[in-house]
Amino acid sequence: AQKITQTQPGMFVQEKEAVTLDCTYDTSDPSYGLFWYKQPSSGEMIFLIYQGSYDQQNATEGRYSLNFQKARKSANLVISASQLGDSAMYFCAMRASDYKLSFGAGTTVTVRA
Amino acid sequence: SAVISQKPSRDICQRGTSLTIQCQVDSQVTMMFWYRQQPGQSLTLIATANQGSEATYESGFVIDKFPISRPNLTFSTLTVSNMSPEDSSIYLCSAVTFGTSFEQYFGPGTRLTVT
């Protein structure tokens, strides 16, 4: 069984600063994928970034980067140059070989002006 | 990337009634899933929607309560049957398209309130 742990219920960040959201995972599956999603108050799930377990380089998508440390089973999301529109809930998720997603509890990010 | 639409976007229903949620994807996808997000909680997988056959349900979810259909590669429905206030949640459809990447997208969700 897969388990995703997000230990930060809420984070505050100043506008234009960077913020790191923690995510650790546990799986016995050798092949898996790690995802980060953003969920604003509207409820939609917005795909941010994906990292495959065999990918050698850390994934980046614009202001989002994933700090993947396979040996430590961590997949932290870094949001650089935070904007007010980044205020939302962020979920880390893992997908195993059956393509089912397991989600962490989420981290609420509030960006302050 | 796949574009996923769902309808209705929200609904308020009375206890004991049923609601069918539709999910449409703009491209042929390999796998479709239904998730539930109860208020203040994370997402939980309900089932995998299989094309032309019965859905595969996760522990704690049963076909009588959440019947699912997937008649083709781009369309699926989830019915929430005999609703109670505990069914008040956001229901999200998700799809995987195999290609050069393995992104997994979600529909905008259906916000259900049962009174």
PDB file of C-alpha atoms in Angstrom:
ATOM      1  CA  ALA A   1       0.000   0.000   0.000  1.00  0.00           C
ATOM      2  CA  GLN A   2       1.131   3.500  -0.774  1.00  0.00           C
ATOM      3  CA  LYS A   3       1.234   6.259   1.760  1.00  0.00           C
ATOM      4  CA  ILE A   4       1.749   9.971   1.187  1.00  0.00           C
ATOM      5  CA  THR A   5       2.614  12.305   4.042  1.00  0.00           C
ATOM      6  CA  GLN A   6       2.334  16.066   4.005  1.00  0.00           C
ATOM      7  CA  THR A   7       3.270  17.336   7.445  1.00  0.00           C
ATOM      8  CA  GLN A   8       2.539  21.030   6.933  1.00  0.00           C
ATOM      9  CA  PRO A   9      -1.174  21.800   7.343  1.00  0.00           C
ATOM     10  CA  GLY A  10      -0.617  25.467   6.463  1.00  0.00           C
ATOM     11  CA  MET A  11       2.117  27.759   5.224  1.00  0.00           C
ATOM     12  CA  PHE A  12       2.412  31.528   4.971  1.00  0.00           C
ATOM     13  CA  VAL A  13       4.719  33.096   2.415  1.00  0.00           C
ATOM     14  CA  GLN A  14       5.456  36.663   1.495  1.00  0.00           C
ATOM     15  CA  GLU A  15       4.727  37.721  -2.053  1.00  0.00           C
ATOM     16  CA  LYS A  16       7.742  37.265  -4.372  1.00  0.00           C
ATOM     17  CA  GLU A  17       9.443  34.856  -1.993  1.00  0.00           C
ATOM     18  CA  ALA A  18       9.903  31.110  -2.484  1.00  0.00           C
ATOM     19  CA  VAL A  19       8.125  28.429  -0.496  1.00  0.00           C
ATOM     20  CA  THR A  20       8.849  24.718  -0.118  1.00  0.00           C
ATOM     21  CA  LEU A  21       6.066  22.222   0.495  1.00  0.00           C
ATOM     22  CA  ASP A  22       7.120  18.914   1.980  1.00  0.00           C
ATOM     23  CA  CYS A  23       6.002  15.501   0.776  1.00  0.00           C
ATOM     24  CA  THR A  24       7.262  12.075   1.724  1.00  0.00           C
ATOM     25  CA  TYR A  25       5.989   8.799   0.371  1.00  0.00           C
ATOM     26  CA  ASP A  26       6.211   5.105   0.987  1.00  0.00           C
ATOM     27  CA  THR A  27       5.820   2.388  -1.600  1.00  0.00           C
ATOM     28  CA  SER A  28       7.234  -0.993  -2.495  1.00  0.00           C
ATOM     29  CA  ASP A  29       6.495  -0.490  -6.174  1.00  0.00           C
ATOM     30  CA  PRO A  30       9.761   0.127  -8.101  1.00  0.00           C
ATOM     31  CA  SER A  31       7.972   2.192 -10.741  1.00  0.00           C
ATOM     32  CA  TYR A  32       5.837   5.108  -9.664  1.00  0.00           C
ATOM     33  CA  GLY A  33       5.046   8.720 -10.413  1.00  0.00           C
ATOM     34  CA  LEU A  34       4.794  11.708  -8.141  1.00  0.00           C
ATOM     35  CA  PHE A  35       2.417  14.583  -8.738  1.00  0.00           C
ATOM     36  CA  TRP A  36       1.603  17.939  -7.283  1.00  0.00           C
ATOM     37  CA  TYR A  37      -1.813  19.524  -7.719  1.00  0.00           C
ATOM     38  CA  LYS A  38      -3.169  22.925  -6.772  1.00  0.00           C
ATOM     39  CA  GLN A  39      -6.738  23.230  -5.563  1.00  0.00           C
ATOM     40  CA  PRO A  40      -8.124  26.763  -5.288  1.00  0.00           C
ATOM     41  CA  SER A  41     -11.330  27.491  -3.432  1.00  0.00           C
ATOM     42  CA  SER A  42     -13.312  26.672  -6.587  1.00  0.00           C
ATOM     43  CA  GLY A  43     -12.488  23.009  -5.998  1.00  0.00           C
ATOM     44  CA  GLU A  44     -10.859  22.151  -9.303  1.00  0.00           C
ATOM     45  CA  MET A  45      -7.636  20.152  -9.248  1.00  0.00           C
ATOM     46  CA  ILE A  46      -4.946  21.830 -11.309  1.00  0.00           C
ATOM     47  CA  PHE A  47      -2.008  19.667 -12.399  1.00  0.00           C
ATOM     48  CA  LEU A  48       1.305  21.377 -11.607  1.00  0.00           C
ATOM     49  CA  ILE A  49       4.188  18.989 -12.058  1.00  0.00           C
ATOM     50  CA  TYR A  50       5.094  15.326 -12.499  1.00  0.00           C
ATOM     51  CA  GLN A  51       8.199  13.314 -11.585  1.00  0.00           C
ATOM     52  CA  GLY A  52       8.766   9.725 -12.635  1.00  0.00           C
ATOM     53  CA  SER A  53      10.647   7.412 -10.312  1.00  0.00           C
ATOM     54  CA  TYR A  54      13.244   6.708 -12.967  1.00  0.00           C
ATOM     55  CA  ASP A  55      13.715  10.311 -14.027  1.00  0.00           C
ATOM     56  CA  GLN A  56      17.295  11.376 -13.385  1.00  0.00           C
ATOM     57  CA  GLN A  57      16.628  15.093 -13.264  1.00  0.00           C
ATOM     58  CA  ASN A  58      14.272  17.011 -11.062  1.00  0.00           C
ATOM     59  CA  ALA A  59      11.142  18.170 -12.856  1.00  0.00           C
ATOM     60  CA  THR A  60      10.521  21.865 -13.437  1.00  0.00           C
ATOM     61  CA  GLU A  61       7.486  23.693 -14.835  1.00  0.00           C
ATOM     62  CA  GLY A  62       7.815  27.460 -14.858  1.00  0.00           C
ATOM     63  CA  ARG A  63       7.851  28.657 -11.243  1.00  0.00           C
ATOM     64  CA  TYR A  64       7.343  25.123  -9.945  1.00  0.00           C
ATOM     65  CA  SER A  65      10.150  22.678  -9.310  1.00  0.00           C
ATOM     66  CA  LEU A  66      10.146  19.309  -7.665  1.00  0.00           C
ATOM     67  CA  ASN A  67      13.023  18.413  -5.372  1.00  0.00           C
ATOM     68  CA  PHE A  68      13.093  14.637  -5.791  1.00  0.00           C
ATOM     69  CA  GLN A  69      15.236  12.684  -3.354  1.00  0.00           C
ATOM     70  CA  LYS A  70      14.554   9.061  -4.121  1.00  0.00           C
ATOM     71  CA  ALA A  71      16.640   7.528  -1.345  1.00  0.00           C
ATOM     72  CA  ARG A  72      14.849   9.662   1.216  1.00  0.00           C
ATOM     73  CA  LYS A  73      11.484   9.078  -0.494  1.00  0.00           C
ATOM     74  CA  SER A  74      10.731  12.740  -0.615  1.00  0.00           C
ATOM     75  CA  ALA A  75       9.260  14.902  -3.364  1.00  0.00           C
ATOM     76  CA  ASN A  76       9.101  18.486  -2.160  1.00  0.00           C
ATOM     77  CA  LEU A  77       7.497  21.195  -4.267  1.00  0.00           C
ATOM     78  CA  VAL A  78       9.225  24.550  -4.539  1.00  0.00           C
ATOM     79  CA  ILE A  79       7.210  27.546  -5.687  1.00  0.00           C
ATOM     80  CA  SER A  80       9.445  30.447  -6.596  1.00  0.00           C
ATOM     81  CA  ALA A  81       8.485  34.128  -6.730  1.00  0.00           C
ATOM     82  CA  SER A  82       5.134  33.556  -5.014  1.00  0.00           C
ATOM     83  CA  GLN A  83       2.120  35.426  -6.281  1.00  0.00           C
ATOM     84  CA  LEU A  84      -1.179  36.222  -4.569  1.00  0.00           C
ATOM     85  CA  GLY A  85      -2.865  33.812  -6.966  1.00  0.00           C
ATOM     86  CA  ASP A  86      -0.780  30.966  -5.554  1.00  0.00           C
ATOM     87  CA  SER A  87      -2.915  30.974  -2.403  1.00  0.00           C
ATOM     88  CA  ALA A  88      -4.619  27.564  -2.472  1.00  0.00           C
ATOM     89  CA  MET A  89      -4.487  24.012  -1.160  1.00  0.00           C
ATOM     90  CA  TYR A  90      -1.646  21.913  -2.553  1.00  0.00           C
ATOM     91  CA  PHE A  91      -1.763  18.139  -2.755  1.00  0.00           C
ATOM     92  CA  CYS A  92       1.062  15.699  -3.271  1.00  0.00           C
ATOM     93  CA  ALA A  93       0.045  12.427  -4.882  1.00  0.00           C
ATOM     94  CA  MET A  94       1.679   9.196  -5.949  1.00  0.00           C
ATOM     95  CA  ARG A  95       0.660   6.946  -8.783  1.00  0.00           C
ATOM     96  CA  ALA A  96       1.736   3.338  -8.841  1.00  0.00           C
ATOM     97  CA  SER A  97       1.732   0.910 -11.727  1.00  0.00           C
ATOM     98  CA  ASP A  98      -2.067   0.570 -11.621  1.00  0.00           C
ATOM     99  CA  TYR A  99      -2.420   4.303 -12.341  1.00  0.00           C
ATOM    100  CA  LYS A 100      -4.414   4.935  -9.179  1.00  0.00           C
ATOM    101  CA  LEU A 101      -3.511   8.106  -7.311  1.00  0.00           C
ATOM    102  CA  SER A 102      -2.960   8.224  -3.550  1.00  0.00           C
ATOM    103  CA  PHE A 103      -3.096  11.687  -2.038  1.00  0.00           C
ATOM    104  CA  GLY A 104      -1.545  13.374   0.940  1.00  0.00           C
ATOM    105  CA  ALA A 105      -3.604  15.431   3.367  1.00  0.00           C
ATOM    106  CA  GLY A 106      -2.694  18.670   1.634  1.00  0.00           C
ATOM    107  CA  THR A 107      -1.010  21.938   2.597  1.00  0.00           C
ATOM    108  CA  THR A 108      -2.778  25.285   2.566  1.00  0.00           C
ATOM    109  CA  VAL A 109      -0.587  28.075   1.221  1.00  0.00           C
ATOM    110  CA  THR A 110      -1.433  31.688   1.944  1.00  0.00           C
ATOM    111  CA  VAL A 111       0.537  34.353   0.111  1.00  0.00           C
ATOM    112  CA  ARG A 112       0.769  37.687   1.900  1.00  0.00           C
ATOM    113  CA  ALA A 113       1.113  40.979   0.050  1.00  0.00           C
TER     114      ALA A 113
ATOM    115  CA  SER B   1      -3.215  17.637 -22.452  1.00  0.00           C
ATOM    116  CA  ALA B   2      -6.730  16.264 -22.086  1.00  0.00           C
ATOM    117  CA  VAL B   3      -9.609  18.599 -21.351  1.00  0.00           C
ATOM    118  CA  ILE B   4     -12.188  17.094 -19.024  1.00  0.00           C
ATOM    119  CA  SER B   5     -15.666  18.468 -18.488  1.00  0.00           C
ATOM    120  CA  GLN B   6     -18.176  17.469 -15.854  1.00  0.00           C
ATOM    121  CA  LYS B   7     -21.788  18.243 -15.311  1.00  0.00           C
ATOM    122  CA  PRO B   8     -23.496  19.340 -13.277  1.00  0.00           C
ATOM    123  CA  SER B   9     -20.924  21.623 -11.674  1.00  0.00           C
ATOM    124  CA  ARG B  10     -22.935  21.683  -8.490  1.00  0.00           C
ATOM    125  CA  ASP B  11     -26.261  20.496  -7.155  1.00  0.00           C
ATOM    126  CA  ILE B  12     -28.333  20.492  -4.020  1.00  0.00           C
ATOM    127  CA  CYS B  13     -30.302  17.283  -3.586  1.00  0.00           C
ATOM    128  CA  GLN B  14     -32.727  15.887  -1.095  1.00  0.00           C
ATOM    129  CA  ARG B  15     -32.021  12.879   1.055  1.00  0.00           C
ATOM    130  CA  GLY B  16     -33.025   9.603  -0.572  1.00  0.00           C
ATOM    131  CA  THR B  17     -32.724  10.787  -4.161  1.00  0.00           C
ATOM    132  CA  SER B  18     -30.038   9.950  -6.747  1.00  0.00           C
ATOM    133  CA  LEU B  19     -27.808  12.120  -8.895  1.00  0.00           C
ATOM    134  CA  THR B  20     -25.897  11.164 -12.021  1.00  0.00           C
ATOM    135  CA  ILE B  21     -22.676  13.012 -12.801  1.00  0.00           C
ATOM    136  CA  GLN B  22     -21.317  13.030 -16.324  1.00  0.00           C
ATOM    137  CA  CYS B  23     -17.657  13.195 -17.342  1.00  0.00           C
ATOM    138  CA  GLN B  24     -16.545  13.912 -20.891  1.00  0.00           C
ATOM    139  CA  VAL B  25     -12.940  13.912 -22.129  1.00  0.00           C
ATOM    140  CA  ASP B  26     -11.920  15.599 -25.354  1.00  0.00           C
ATOM    141  CA  SER B  27      -9.546  12.824 -26.418  1.00  0.00           C
ATOM    142  CA  GLN B  28      -9.441   9.088 -26.233  1.00  0.00           C
ATOM    143  CA  VAL B  29      -8.026   8.159 -22.856  1.00  0.00           C
ATOM    144  CA  THR B  30      -6.823   4.886 -21.527  1.00  0.00           C
ATOM    145  CA  MET B  31      -8.080   5.064 -17.976  1.00  0.00           C
ATOM    146  CA  MET B  32     -10.798   6.990 -16.184  1.00  0.00           C
ATOM    147  CA  PHE B  33     -11.323   7.277 -12.458  1.00  0.00           C
ATOM    148  CA  TRP B  34     -13.804   8.761 -10.012  1.00  0.00           C
ATOM    149  CA  TYR B  35     -12.667  10.424  -6.788  1.00  0.00           C
ATOM    150  CA  ARG B  36     -14.504  11.857  -3.829  1.00  0.00           C
ATOM    151  CA  GLN B  37     -13.410  14.742  -1.651  1.00  0.00           C
ATOM    152  CA  GLN B  38     -15.394  15.147   1.530  1.00  0.00           C
ATOM    153  CA  PRO B  39     -15.414  18.604   3.156  1.00  0.00           C
ATOM    154  CA  GLY B  40     -11.992  19.543   4.506  1.00  0.00           C
ATOM    155  CA  GLN B  41     -10.510  16.207   3.437  1.00  0.00           C
ATOM    156  CA  SER B  42      -8.192  14.894   0.790  1.00  0.00           C
ATOM    157  CA  LEU B  43      -9.229  12.939  -2.283  1.00  0.00           C
ATOM    158  CA  THR B  44     -10.223   9.293  -2.098  1.00  0.00           C
ATOM    159  CA  LEU B  45     -10.538   6.986  -5.069  1.00  0.00           C
ATOM    160  CA  ILE B  46     -14.027   5.556  -5.535  1.00  0.00           C
ATOM    161  CA  ALA B  47     -13.472   3.352  -8.559  1.00  0.00           C
ATOM    162  CA  THR B  48     -11.840   2.796 -11.905  1.00  0.00           C
ATOM    163  CA  ALA B  49     -14.295   3.147 -14.780  1.00  0.00           C
ATOM    164  CA  ASN B  50     -13.710   0.338 -17.253  1.00  0.00           C
ATOM    165  CA  GLN B  51     -14.873   0.659 -20.823  1.00  0.00           C
ATOM    166  CA  GLY B  52     -17.686  -1.728 -21.602  1.00  0.00           C
ATOM    167  CA  SER B  53     -17.488  -3.629 -18.329  1.00  0.00           C
ATOM    168  CA  GLU B  54     -18.188  -3.228 -14.658  1.00  0.00           C
ATOM    169  CA  ALA B  55     -16.181  -0.662 -12.740  1.00  0.00           C
ATOM    170  CA  THR B  56     -13.539  -1.721 -10.230  1.00  0.00           C
ATOM    171  CA  TYR B  57     -14.387  -0.373  -6.787  1.00  0.00           C
ATOM    172  CA  GLU B  58     -12.070   0.500  -3.937  1.00  0.00           C
ATOM    173  CA  SER B  59     -12.581  -0.767  -0.425  1.00  0.00           C
ATOM    174  CA  GLY B  60     -15.521   0.958   1.203  1.00  0.00           C
ATOM    175  CA  PHE B  61     -17.342   1.735  -2.040  1.00  0.00           C
ATOM    176  CA  VAL B  62     -19.979  -0.505  -3.605  1.00  0.00           C
ATOM    177  CA  ILE B  63     -21.728  -0.642  -6.938  1.00  0.00           C
ATOM    178  CA  ASP B  64     -25.216  -0.332  -5.479  1.00  0.00           C
ATOM    179  CA  LYS B  65     -24.330   3.018  -3.943  1.00  0.00           C
ATOM    180  CA  PHE B  66     -22.075   4.352  -6.725  1.00  0.00           C
ATOM    181  CA  PRO B  67     -22.985   2.736 -10.049  1.00  0.00           C
ATOM    182  CA  ILE B  68     -20.579   3.751 -12.803  1.00  0.00           C
ATOM    183  CA  SER B  69     -20.793   3.405 -16.549  1.00  0.00           C
ATOM    184  CA  ARG B  70     -18.224   3.922 -19.280  1.00  0.00           C
ATOM    185  CA  PRO B  71     -19.772   3.166 -22.662  1.00  0.00           C
ATOM    186  CA  ASN B  72     -16.801   4.440 -24.682  1.00  0.00           C
ATOM    187  CA  LEU B  73     -13.274   5.799 -24.349  1.00  0.00           C
ATOM    188  CA  THR B  74     -14.283   9.405 -23.722  1.00  0.00           C
ATOM    189  CA  PHE B  75     -17.375   9.315 -21.510  1.00  0.00           C
ATOM    190  CA  SER B  76     -18.291   8.058 -18.047  1.00  0.00           C
ATOM    191  CA  THR B  77     -21.048   8.571 -15.510  1.00  0.00           C
ATOM    192  CA  LEU B  78     -21.143   8.225 -11.739  1.00  0.00           C
ATOM    193  CA  THR B  79     -24.442   7.932  -9.925  1.00  0.00           C
ATOM    194  CA  VAL B  80     -24.708   8.685  -6.236  1.00  0.00           C
ATOM    195  CA  SER B  81     -27.726   6.647  -5.109  1.00  0.00           C
ATOM    196  CA  ASN B  82     -30.079   6.996  -2.167  1.00  0.00           C
ATOM    197  CA  MET B  83     -28.190  10.025  -0.955  1.00  0.00           C
ATOM    198  CA  SER B  84     -27.662  11.047   2.634  1.00  0.00           C
ATOM    199  CA  PRO B  85     -26.002  14.194   4.027  1.00  0.00           C
ATOM    200  CA  GLU B  86     -22.759  12.173   4.388  1.00  0.00           C
ATOM    201  CA  ASP B  87     -22.565  12.050   0.591  1.00  0.00           C
ATOM    202  CA  SER B  88     -22.076  15.816   0.455  1.00  0.00           C
ATOM    203  CA  SER B  89     -18.700  16.082  -1.285  1.00  0.00           C
ATOM    204  CA  ILE B  90     -16.900  17.160  -4.386  1.00  0.00           C
ATOM    205  CA  TYR B  91     -16.865  14.371  -6.949  1.00  0.00           C
ATOM    206  CA  LEU B  92     -14.051  14.482  -9.486  1.00  0.00           C
ATOM    207  CA  CYS B  93     -13.450  12.604 -12.674  1.00  0.00           C
ATOM    208  CA  SER B  94      -9.850  11.924 -13.702  1.00  0.00           C
ATOM    209  CA  ALA B  95      -8.280  10.589 -16.868  1.00  0.00           C
ATOM    210  CA  VAL B  96      -4.932   9.313 -18.034  1.00  0.00           C
ATOM    211  CA  THR B  97      -3.786   9.696 -21.609  1.00  0.00           C
ATOM    212  CA  PHE B  98      -0.768   7.720 -22.646  1.00  0.00           C
ATOM    213  CA  GLY B  99       1.639   9.619 -24.805  1.00  0.00           C
ATOM    214  CA  THR B 100       4.938  11.353 -24.451  1.00  0.00           C
ATOM    215  CA  SER B 101       4.150  12.257 -20.848  1.00  0.00           C
ATOM    216  CA  PHE B 102       2.118  10.749 -18.086  1.00  0.00           C
ATOM    217  CA  GLU B 103       0.222  13.680 -16.736  1.00  0.00           C
ATOM    218  CA  GLN B 104      -3.082  12.931 -15.088  1.00  0.00           C
ATOM    219  CA  TYR B 105      -5.853  15.479 -15.280  1.00  0.00           C
ATOM    220  CA  PHE B 106      -9.039  16.137 -13.386  1.00  0.00           C
ATOM    221  CA  GLY B 107     -12.376  17.521 -14.358  1.00  0.00           C
ATOM    222  CA  PRO B 108     -13.604  20.673 -12.613  1.00  0.00           C
ATOM    223  CA  GLY B 109     -15.561  18.611 -10.104  1.00  0.00           C
ATOM    224  CA  THR B 110     -19.193  18.374  -9.067  1.00  0.00           C
ATOM    225  CA  ARG B 111     -19.990  19.962  -5.728  1.00  0.00           C
ATOM    226  CA  LEU B 112     -22.869  17.996  -4.203  1.00  0.00           C
ATOM    227  CA  THR B 113     -24.840  19.072  -1.162  1.00  0.00           C
ATOM    228  CA  VAL B 114     -27.415  16.707   0.286  1.00  0.00           C
ATOM    229  CA  THR B 115     -30.054  18.151   2.571  1.00  0.00           C
TER     230      THR B 115
END
